Coordinates of C-alpha atoms in Angstrom, one line a residue:
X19 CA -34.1 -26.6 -26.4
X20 CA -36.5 -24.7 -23.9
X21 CA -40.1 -25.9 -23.8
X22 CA -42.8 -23.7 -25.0
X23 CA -44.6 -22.8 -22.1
X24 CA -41.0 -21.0 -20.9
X25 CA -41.3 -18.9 -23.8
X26 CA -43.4 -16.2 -21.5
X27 CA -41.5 -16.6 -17.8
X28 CA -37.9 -15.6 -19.2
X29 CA -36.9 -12.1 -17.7
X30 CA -33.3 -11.3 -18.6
X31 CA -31.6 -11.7 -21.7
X32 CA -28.3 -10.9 -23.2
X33 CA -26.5 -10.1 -26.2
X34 CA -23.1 -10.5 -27.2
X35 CA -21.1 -9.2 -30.4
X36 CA -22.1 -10.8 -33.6
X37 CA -25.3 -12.1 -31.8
X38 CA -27.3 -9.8 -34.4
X39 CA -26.4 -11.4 -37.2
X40 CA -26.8 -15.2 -36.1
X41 CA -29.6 -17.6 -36.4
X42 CA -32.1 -16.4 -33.8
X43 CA -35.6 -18.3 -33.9
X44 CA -34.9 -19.7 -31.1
X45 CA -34.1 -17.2 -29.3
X46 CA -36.8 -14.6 -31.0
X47 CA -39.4 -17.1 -29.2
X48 CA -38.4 -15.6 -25.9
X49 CA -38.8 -11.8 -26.7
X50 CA -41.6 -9.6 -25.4
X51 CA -43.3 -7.7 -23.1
X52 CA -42.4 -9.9 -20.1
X53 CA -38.7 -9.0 -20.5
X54 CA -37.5 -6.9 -17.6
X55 CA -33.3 -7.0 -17.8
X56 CA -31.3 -6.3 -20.9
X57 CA -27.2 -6.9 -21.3
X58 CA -25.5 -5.7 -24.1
X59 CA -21.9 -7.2 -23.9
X60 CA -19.5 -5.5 -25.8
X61 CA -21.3 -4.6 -28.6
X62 CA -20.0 -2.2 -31.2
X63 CA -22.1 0.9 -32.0
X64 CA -24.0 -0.3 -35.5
X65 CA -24.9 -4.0 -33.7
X66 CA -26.1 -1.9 -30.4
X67 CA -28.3 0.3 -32.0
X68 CA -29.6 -2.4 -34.3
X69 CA -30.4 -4.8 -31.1
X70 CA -31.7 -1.9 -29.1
X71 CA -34.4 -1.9 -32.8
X72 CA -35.1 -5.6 -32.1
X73 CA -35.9 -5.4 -29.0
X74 CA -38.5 -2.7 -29.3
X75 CA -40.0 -4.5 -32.6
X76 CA -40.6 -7.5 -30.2
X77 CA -42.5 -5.9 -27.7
X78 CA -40.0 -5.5 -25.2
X79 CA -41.1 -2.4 -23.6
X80 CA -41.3 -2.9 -19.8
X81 CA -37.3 -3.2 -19.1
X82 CA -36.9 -2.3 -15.7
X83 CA -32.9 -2.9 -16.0
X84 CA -30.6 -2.2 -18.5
X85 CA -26.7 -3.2 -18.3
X86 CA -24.1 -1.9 -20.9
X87 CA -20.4 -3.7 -20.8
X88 CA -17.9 -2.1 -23.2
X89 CA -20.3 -0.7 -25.1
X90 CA -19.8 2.5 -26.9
X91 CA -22.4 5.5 -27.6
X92 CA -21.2 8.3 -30.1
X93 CA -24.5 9.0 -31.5
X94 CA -26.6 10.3 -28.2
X95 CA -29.5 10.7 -29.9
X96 CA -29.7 7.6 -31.8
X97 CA -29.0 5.9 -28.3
X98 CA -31.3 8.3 -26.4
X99 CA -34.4 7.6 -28.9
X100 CA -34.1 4.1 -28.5
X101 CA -33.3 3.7 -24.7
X102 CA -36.7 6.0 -24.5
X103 CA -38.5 3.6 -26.4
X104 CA -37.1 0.1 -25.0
X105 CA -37.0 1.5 -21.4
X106 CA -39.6 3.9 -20.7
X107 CA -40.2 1.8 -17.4
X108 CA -36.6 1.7 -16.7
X109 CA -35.5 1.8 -12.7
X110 CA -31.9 0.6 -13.3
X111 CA -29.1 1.4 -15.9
X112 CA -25.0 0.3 -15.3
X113 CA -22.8 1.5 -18.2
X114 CA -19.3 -0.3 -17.2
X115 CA -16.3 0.0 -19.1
X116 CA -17.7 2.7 -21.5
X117 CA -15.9 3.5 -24.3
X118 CA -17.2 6.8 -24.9
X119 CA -18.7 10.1 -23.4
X120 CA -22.3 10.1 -22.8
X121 CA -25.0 12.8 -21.8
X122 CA -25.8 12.1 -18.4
X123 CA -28.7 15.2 -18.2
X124 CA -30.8 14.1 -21.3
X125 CA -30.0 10.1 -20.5
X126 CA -32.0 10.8 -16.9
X127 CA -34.4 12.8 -18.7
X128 CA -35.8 10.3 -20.9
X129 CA -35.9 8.2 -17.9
X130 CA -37.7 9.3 -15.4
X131 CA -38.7 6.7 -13.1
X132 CA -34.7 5.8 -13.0
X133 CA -33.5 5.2 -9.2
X134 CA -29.9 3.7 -9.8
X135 CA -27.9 5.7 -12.4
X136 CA -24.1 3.7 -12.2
X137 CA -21.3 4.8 -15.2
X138 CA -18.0 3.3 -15.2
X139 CA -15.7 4.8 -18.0
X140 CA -13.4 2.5 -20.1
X141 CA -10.1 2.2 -17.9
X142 CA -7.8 4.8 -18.6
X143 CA -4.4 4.3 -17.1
X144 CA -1.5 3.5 -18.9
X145 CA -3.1 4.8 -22.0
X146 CA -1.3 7.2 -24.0
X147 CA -3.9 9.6 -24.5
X148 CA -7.1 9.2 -22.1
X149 CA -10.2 10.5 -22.4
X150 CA -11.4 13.4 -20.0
X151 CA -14.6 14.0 -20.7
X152 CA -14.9 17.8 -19.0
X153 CA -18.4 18.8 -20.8
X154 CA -21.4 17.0 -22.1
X155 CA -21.7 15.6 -25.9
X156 CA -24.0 16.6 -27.9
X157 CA -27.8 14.9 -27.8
X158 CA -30.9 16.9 -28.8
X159 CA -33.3 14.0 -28.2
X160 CA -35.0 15.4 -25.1
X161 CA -35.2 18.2 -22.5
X162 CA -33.3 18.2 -19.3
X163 CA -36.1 17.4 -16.4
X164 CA -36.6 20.6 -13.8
X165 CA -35.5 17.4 -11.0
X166 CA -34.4 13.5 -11.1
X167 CA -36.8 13.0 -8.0
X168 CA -36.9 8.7 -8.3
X169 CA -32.5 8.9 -8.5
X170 CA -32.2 7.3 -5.0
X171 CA -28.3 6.6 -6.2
X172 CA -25.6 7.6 -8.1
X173 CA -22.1 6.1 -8.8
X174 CA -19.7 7.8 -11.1
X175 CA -16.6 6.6 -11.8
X176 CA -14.9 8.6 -15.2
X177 CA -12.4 11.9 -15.2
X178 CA -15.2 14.3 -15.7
X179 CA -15.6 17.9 -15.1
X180 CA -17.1 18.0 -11.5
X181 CA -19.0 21.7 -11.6
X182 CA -20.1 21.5 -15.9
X183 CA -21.3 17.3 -15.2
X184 CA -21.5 16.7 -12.0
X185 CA -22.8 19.4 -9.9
X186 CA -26.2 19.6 -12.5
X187 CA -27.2 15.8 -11.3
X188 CA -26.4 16.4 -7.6
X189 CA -28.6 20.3 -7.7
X190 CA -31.5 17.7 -9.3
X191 CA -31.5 15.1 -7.2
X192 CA -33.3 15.9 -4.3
X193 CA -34.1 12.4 -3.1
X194 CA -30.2 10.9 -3.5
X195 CA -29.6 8.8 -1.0
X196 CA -26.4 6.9 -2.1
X197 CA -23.6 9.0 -3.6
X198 CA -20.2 6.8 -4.8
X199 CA -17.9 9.2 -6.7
X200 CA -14.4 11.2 -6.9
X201 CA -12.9 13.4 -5.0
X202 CA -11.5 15.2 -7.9
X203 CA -13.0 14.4 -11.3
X204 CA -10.3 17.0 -13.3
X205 CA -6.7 15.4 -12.7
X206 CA -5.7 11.7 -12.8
X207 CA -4.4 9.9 -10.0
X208 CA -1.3 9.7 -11.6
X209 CA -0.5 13.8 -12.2
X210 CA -1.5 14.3 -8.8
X211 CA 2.4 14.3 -7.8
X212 CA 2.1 17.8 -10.3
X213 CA -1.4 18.6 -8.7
X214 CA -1.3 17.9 -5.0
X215 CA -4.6 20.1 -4.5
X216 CA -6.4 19.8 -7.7
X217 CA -9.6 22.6 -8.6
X218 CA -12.8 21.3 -8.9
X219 CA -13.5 18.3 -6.5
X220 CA -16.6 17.8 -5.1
X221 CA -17.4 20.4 -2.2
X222 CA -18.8 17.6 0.5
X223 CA -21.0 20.2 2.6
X224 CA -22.5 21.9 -0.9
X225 CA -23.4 17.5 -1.8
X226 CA -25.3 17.4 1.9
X227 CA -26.7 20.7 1.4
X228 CA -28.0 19.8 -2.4
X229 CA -29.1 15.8 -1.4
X230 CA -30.8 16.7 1.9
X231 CA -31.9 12.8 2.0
X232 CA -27.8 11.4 1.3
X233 CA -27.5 8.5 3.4
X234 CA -24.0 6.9 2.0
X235 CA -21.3 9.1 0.9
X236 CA -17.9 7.5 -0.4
X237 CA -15.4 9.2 -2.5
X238 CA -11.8 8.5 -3.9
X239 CA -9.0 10.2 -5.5
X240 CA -7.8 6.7 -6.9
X241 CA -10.8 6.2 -9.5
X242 CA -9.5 2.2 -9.7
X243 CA -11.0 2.2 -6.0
X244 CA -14.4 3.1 -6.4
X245 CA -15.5 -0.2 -7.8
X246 CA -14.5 -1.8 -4.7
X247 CA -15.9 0.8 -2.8
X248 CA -19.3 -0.1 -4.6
X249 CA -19.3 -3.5 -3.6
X250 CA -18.6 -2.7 -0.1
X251 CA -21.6 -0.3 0.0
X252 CA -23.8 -2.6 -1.5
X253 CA -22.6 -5.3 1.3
X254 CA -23.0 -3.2 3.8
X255 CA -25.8 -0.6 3.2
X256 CA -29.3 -1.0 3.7
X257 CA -31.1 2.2 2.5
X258 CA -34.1 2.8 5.0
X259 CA -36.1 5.7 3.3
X260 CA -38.5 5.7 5.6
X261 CA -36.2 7.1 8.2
X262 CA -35.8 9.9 6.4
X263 CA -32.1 12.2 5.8
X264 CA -29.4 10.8 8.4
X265 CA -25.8 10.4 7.4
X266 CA -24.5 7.0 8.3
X267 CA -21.5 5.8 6.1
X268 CA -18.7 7.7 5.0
X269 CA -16.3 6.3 3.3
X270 CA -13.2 8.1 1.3
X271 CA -9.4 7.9 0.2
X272 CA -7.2 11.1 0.2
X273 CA -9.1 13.7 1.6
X274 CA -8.3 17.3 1.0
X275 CA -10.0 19.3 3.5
X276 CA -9.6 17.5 6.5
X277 CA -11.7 20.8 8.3
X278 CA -14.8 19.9 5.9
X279 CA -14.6 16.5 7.1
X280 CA -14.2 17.1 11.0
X281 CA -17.4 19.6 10.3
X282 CA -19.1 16.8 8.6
X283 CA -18.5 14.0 11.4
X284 CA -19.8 17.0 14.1
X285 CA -22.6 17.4 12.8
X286 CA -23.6 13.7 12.0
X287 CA -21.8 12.4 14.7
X288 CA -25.7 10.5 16.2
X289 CA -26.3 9.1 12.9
X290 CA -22.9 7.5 11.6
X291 CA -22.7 4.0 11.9
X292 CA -19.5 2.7 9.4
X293 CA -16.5 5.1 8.6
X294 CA -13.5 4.3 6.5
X295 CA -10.6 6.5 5.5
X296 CA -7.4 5.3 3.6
X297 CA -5.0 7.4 2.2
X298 CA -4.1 6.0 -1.4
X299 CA -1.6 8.6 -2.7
X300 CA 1.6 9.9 -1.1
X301 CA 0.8 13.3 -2.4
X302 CA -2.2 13.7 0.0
X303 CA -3.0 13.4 3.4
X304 CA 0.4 15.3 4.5
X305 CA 2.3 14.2 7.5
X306 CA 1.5 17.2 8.5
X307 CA -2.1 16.5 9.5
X308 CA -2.8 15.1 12.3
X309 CA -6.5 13.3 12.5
X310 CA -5.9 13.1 16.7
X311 CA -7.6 16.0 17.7
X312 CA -11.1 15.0 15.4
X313 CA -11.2 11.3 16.8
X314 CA -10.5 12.0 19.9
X315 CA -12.9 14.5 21.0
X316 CA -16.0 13.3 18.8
X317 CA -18.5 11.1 20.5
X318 CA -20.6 8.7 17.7
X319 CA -23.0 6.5 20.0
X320 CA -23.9 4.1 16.8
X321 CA -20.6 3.6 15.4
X322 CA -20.3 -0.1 14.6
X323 CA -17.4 -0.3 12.1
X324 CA -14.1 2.2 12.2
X325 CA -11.3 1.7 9.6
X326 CA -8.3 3.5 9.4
X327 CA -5.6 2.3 6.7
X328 CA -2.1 3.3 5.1
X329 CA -0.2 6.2 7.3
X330 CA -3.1 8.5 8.3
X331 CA -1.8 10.4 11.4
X332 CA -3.3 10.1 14.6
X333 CA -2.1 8.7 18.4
X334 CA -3.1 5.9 20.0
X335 CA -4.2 8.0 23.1
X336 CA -6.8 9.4 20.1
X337 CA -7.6 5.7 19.2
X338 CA -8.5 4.7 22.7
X339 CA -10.6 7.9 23.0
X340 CA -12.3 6.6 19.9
X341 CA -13.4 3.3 21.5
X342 CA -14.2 4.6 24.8
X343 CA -17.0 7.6 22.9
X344 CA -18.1 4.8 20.4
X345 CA -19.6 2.0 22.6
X346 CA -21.4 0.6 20.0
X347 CA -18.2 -0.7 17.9
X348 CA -17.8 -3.7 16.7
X349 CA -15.0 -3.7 14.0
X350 CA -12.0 -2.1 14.3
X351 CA -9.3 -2.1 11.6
X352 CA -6.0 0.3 12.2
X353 CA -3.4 -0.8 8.9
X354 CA -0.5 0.8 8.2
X355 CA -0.4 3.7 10.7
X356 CA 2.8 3.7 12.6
X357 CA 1.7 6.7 14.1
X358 CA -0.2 4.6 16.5
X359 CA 1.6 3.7 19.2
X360 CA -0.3 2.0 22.7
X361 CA 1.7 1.6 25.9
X362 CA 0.5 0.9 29.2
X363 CA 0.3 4.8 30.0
X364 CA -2.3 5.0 27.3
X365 CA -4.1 1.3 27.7
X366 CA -4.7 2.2 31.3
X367 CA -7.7 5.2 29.9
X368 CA -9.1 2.7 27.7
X369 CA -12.5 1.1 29.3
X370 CA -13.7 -2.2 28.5
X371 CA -15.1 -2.6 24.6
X372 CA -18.3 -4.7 25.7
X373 CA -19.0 -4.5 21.8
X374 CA -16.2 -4.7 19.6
X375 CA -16.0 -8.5 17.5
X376 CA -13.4 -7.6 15.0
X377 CA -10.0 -6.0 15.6
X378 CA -7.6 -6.0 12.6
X379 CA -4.4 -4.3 12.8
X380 CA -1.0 -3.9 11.2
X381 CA 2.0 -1.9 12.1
X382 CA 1.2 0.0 15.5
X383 CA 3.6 -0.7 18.4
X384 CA 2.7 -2.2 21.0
X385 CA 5.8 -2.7 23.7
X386 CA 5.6 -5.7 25.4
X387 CA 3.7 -8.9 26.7
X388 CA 2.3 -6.5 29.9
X389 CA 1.1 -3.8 27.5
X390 CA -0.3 -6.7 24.8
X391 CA -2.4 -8.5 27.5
X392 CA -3.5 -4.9 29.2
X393 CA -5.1 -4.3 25.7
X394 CA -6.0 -7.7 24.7
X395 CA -8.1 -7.7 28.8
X396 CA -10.2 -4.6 27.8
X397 CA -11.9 -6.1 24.5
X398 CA -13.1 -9.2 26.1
X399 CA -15.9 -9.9 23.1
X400 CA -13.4 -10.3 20.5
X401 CA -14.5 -13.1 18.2
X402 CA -11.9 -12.2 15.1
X403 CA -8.3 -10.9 15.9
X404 CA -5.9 -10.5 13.8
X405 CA -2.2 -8.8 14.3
X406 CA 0.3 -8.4 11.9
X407 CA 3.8 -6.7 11.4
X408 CA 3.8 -5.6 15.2
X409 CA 7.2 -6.7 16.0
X410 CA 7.5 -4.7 19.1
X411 CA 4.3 -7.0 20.3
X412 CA 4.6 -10.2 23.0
X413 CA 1.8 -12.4 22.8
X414 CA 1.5 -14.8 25.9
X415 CA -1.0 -17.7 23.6
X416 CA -2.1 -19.1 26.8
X417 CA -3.3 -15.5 29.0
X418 CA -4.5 -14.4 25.9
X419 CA -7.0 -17.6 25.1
X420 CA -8.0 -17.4 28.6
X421 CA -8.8 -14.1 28.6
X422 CA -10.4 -13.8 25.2
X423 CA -12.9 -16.7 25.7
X424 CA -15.6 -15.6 22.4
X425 CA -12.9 -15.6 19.7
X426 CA -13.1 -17.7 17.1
X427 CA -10.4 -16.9 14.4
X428 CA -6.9 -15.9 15.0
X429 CA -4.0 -14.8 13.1
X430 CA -0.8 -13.4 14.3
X431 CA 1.3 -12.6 11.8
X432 CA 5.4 -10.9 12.4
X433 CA 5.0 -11.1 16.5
X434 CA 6.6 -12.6 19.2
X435 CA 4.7 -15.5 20.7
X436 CA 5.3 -16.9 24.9
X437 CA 3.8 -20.5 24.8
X438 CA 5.2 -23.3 26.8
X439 CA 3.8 -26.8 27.0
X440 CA 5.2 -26.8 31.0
X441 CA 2.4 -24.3 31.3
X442 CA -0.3 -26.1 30.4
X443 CA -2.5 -27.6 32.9
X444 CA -5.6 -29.6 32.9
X445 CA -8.0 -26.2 32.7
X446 CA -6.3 -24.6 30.0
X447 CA -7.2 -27.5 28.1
X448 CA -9.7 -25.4 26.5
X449 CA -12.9 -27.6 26.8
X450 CA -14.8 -24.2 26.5
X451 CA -13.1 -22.6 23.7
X452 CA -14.8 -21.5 20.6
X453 CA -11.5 -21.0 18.7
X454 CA -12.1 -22.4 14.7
X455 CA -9.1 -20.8 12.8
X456 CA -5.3 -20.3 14.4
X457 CA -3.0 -18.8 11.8
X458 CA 0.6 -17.9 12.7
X459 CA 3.1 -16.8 10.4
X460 CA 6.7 -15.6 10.9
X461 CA 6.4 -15.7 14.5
X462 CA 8.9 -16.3 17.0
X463 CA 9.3 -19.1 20.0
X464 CA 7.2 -21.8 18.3
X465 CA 9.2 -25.4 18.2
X466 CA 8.1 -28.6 18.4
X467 CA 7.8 -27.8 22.2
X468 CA 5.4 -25.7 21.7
X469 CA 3.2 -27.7 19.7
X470 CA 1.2 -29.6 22.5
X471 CA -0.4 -26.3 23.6
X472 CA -2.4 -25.9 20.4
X473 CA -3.0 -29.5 20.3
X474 CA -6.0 -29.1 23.5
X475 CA -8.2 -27.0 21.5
X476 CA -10.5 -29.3 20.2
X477 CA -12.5 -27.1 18.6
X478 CA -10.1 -26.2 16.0
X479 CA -11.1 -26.4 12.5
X480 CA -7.6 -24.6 11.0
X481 CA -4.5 -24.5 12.2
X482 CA -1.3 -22.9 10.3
X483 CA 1.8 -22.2 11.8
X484 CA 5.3 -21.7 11.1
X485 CA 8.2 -23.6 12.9
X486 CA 11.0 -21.2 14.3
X487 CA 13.8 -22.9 12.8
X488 CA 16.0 -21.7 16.1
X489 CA 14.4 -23.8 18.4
X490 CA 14.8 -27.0 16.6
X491 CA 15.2 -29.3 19.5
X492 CA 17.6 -33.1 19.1
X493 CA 14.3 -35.0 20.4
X494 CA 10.9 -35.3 19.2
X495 CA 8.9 -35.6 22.5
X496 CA 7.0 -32.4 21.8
X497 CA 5.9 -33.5 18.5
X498 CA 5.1 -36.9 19.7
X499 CA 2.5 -35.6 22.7
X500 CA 1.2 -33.2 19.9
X501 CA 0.1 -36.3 17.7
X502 CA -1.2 -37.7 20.4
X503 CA -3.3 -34.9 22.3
X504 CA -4.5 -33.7 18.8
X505 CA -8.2 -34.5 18.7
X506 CA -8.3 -34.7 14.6
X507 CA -12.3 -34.7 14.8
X508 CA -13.0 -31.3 13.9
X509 CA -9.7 -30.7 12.1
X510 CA -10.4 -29.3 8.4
X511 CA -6.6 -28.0 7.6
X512 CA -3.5 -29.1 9.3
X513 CA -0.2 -26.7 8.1
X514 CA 2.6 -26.7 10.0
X515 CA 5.4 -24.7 7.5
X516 CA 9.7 -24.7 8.0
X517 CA 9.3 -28.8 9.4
X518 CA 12.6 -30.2 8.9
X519 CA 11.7 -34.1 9.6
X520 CA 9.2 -35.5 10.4
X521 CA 10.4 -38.5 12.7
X522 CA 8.6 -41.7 13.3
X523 CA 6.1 -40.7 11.0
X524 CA 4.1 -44.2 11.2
X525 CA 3.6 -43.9 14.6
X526 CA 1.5 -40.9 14.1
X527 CA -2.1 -42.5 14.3
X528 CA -4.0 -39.3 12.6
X529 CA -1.6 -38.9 9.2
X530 CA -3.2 -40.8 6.5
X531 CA -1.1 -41.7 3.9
X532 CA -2.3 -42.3 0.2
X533 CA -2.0 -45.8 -1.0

């Protein structure tokens, strides 16, 4: 039981079903006017409503925050009354999962000093018979404000009508800063094999023109996406509103007008600092259109993080365009575009990436241990690399380390590998390597041979690696030196996968065996 003097201090509370209608002293001692977050958790309508009554009989009538989880609202101006009357302080509403339709206009208007508006419909695939909630319900609680002018940002995740819902916020929101949203509201993601161009998305330049002050833009044809899109924003956006309107992340699956979009990145080309594009259905994004000519002519000096996923077209001679008119990046992710393909004619235009730390990427060809050590040369300040399903790829471990001296985690994953113990001499020993993390899966060339050469990075906290069961070698020497030369001191995780035997296994003086 809480003491009495914490009676006064306790700011959030929350309510489940059924909470109504149990025992409650105790928790009736902790109402009132110091209350600042509400959660209603799956409540049905009747228990909502009568909770929302409580609440405001208690005295709590400074909520700065209210969150609603599965909750449902078919009487808007029941729920509108009481929201006014429990909330009139209220900065912060999330509605997630919602099993209804609600009126967006008249919920804003009774709260006027509201700055994050986020609604999450109930999940609709698979069901027989979603809900598309094209107009606004009924509610004659309160006027519609001339302007939302506090509404800093705005996530909206439900199948709504974009011009009769959505449009009336954005023409009212002068101040919007943070905009996470559809692409189309009108079609699901699954009928967009029937409607490949869908009516009624969001025009992108009318949004800019509307919310002069928009800082972060992200919309998604896949409305599953947007939540993860949220938290991305939210771990990567800092809103400075003292800097005034300046574009800086963009962030969007399956894109429709790929000219709005080249217009867009023009003309906020010195603000942008984080750009993602994935496409997420195969009914957008056609083969047809090719994203080389945009990357590889625009010049973005703050650029920090470029990410590219799942078969958007563009060349690698683009790419390398991209990192020589973006000297400012430091991630780079490239997933799932085949289209990319970098060969020493194209490596040779790229200059050296003094910036980039991160560089993630899966399925582009690169031919060849020349072409991978060309590439791997000009980004010198990698600290995290990781390659995967680049079978075309030769990776020479040792030129590579040498050559990459800040990295700290890498993982190869479907490449072919070049490391040979003979090789190893006294300074590639690694006494100034910062490597933490090795992980290598279904790669080729790595026996027990081999082993020894990871064995002299004694900085290693992680090392993972699969055995290439075609280099299995009669004797053991390679495994013996590794157990030896392994300096276990830092060594968090040992995995070494497709190990046949293990010989002499006593001998080994850093395997500790249960007792």
């Amino acid at each position: 039981m809480l003491p009495q003097y914490a009676t006064s201090v306790w700011s959030t509370v929350e309510f489940s079903k059924g909470d109504i209608f149990r025992e409650s002293q105790v928790q009736d001692r902790f109402l009132g006017n110091h209350i600042k977050s509400v959660i209603f958790d799956k409540l049905p309508e009747t228990e909502l409503h009568d909770t929302m009554k409580k609440l405001v009989s208690f005295g709590c009538t400074s909520v700065r925050s209210v969150e609603l989880i599965g909750c449902c609202t078919v009487d808007q101006d029941s729920f509108l009354s009481l929201l006014k009357q429990l909330a009139p302080e209220m900065t912060r509403i999330e509605i997630e999962a919602h099993r209804s339709n609600i009126a967006f206009l008249p919920l804003l208007s009774v709260s006027p000093k509201l700055t994050h508006f986020t609604y999450h419909a109930a999940h609709f695939f698979n069901q027989e018979d979603p809900a598309i909630y094209d107009q606004e319900p009924e509610a004659h609680h309160s006027n519609v404000l001339e302007e939302f002018t506090k509404l800093t940002y705005l996530c909206m995740n439900a199948v709504i009508n974009t011009e009769a819902r959505l449009e009336p916020i954005l023409t009212k929101s002068p101040n919007l800063q943070t905009f996470i949203g559809a692409a189309s509201t009108t079609v699901f993601l699954s009928q967009l094999a029937q409607h490949p161009h869908p009516e009624g998305g969001i025009d992108l330049e009318k949004l800019i023109w509307w919310c002069p002050k928009i800082t972060n833009l992200a919309v998604s044809s896949g409305y599953s996406s947007l939540e993860e899109i949220q938290d991305s924003l939210k771990s990567k956006v800092t809103v400075d509103t003292e800097q005034g309107s300046s574009l800086r992340t963009i962030y969007m699956t399956d894109i429709h007008d790929i000219n709005q979009i080249a217009s867009i990145l023009t003309k906020n080309q010195d603000t942008l600092w984080f750009l993602s594009f994935r496409k997420e259905s195969p009914f957008v994004f056609g083969q047809v259109t090719d994203w080389s000519p945009i990357f590889g002519s625009i010049q973005m000096q703050h650029l920090q993080t470029f990410i590219l996923q799942n078969g958007i077209l563009i060349s690698g001679a683009a790419i390398v365009s991209l990192l020589n008119n973006c000297p400012c990046m430091k991630i780079l992710v490239l997933t799932g575009n085949p289209s990319i393909i970098l060969d020493t004619s194209v490596i040779i235009h790229l200059q050296t990436a003094q910036m980039l730390r991160v560089f993630r990427c899966n399925d582009i060809k690169v031919e060849g241990e020349y072409s991978t050590l060309a590439l791997l040369e000009r980004l010198p300040t990698l600290e995290k690399l990781s390659i995967t399903d680049s079978s075309l790829m030769t990776f020479n471990f040792q030129q590579i380390i040498q050559c990459l001296k800040q990295l700290v985690e890498l993982t190869l994953n479907g490449v072919k590998i070049r490391c040979k113990s003979e090789y190893l001499p006294h300074s590639l020993a690694f006494d100034h390597s910062k490597l933490k993390a090795i992980i290598l899966r279904d790669t080729t060339n790595i026996g027990y041979n081999e082993l020894p050469v990871f064995a002299g990075i004694s900085t290693l906290q992680v090392l993972s690696l699969s055995i290439d069961d075609t280099l299995y070698a009669n004797d053991d020497d390679g495994l013996r030196c590794f157990s030896a030369l392994l300096n276990a001191k830092n060594l968090e995780r040992l995995e070494i996968c497709n190990v046949r035997r293990l010989p002499n296994i006593f001998s080994i003086p850093w395997l500790i065996y249960p007792s």
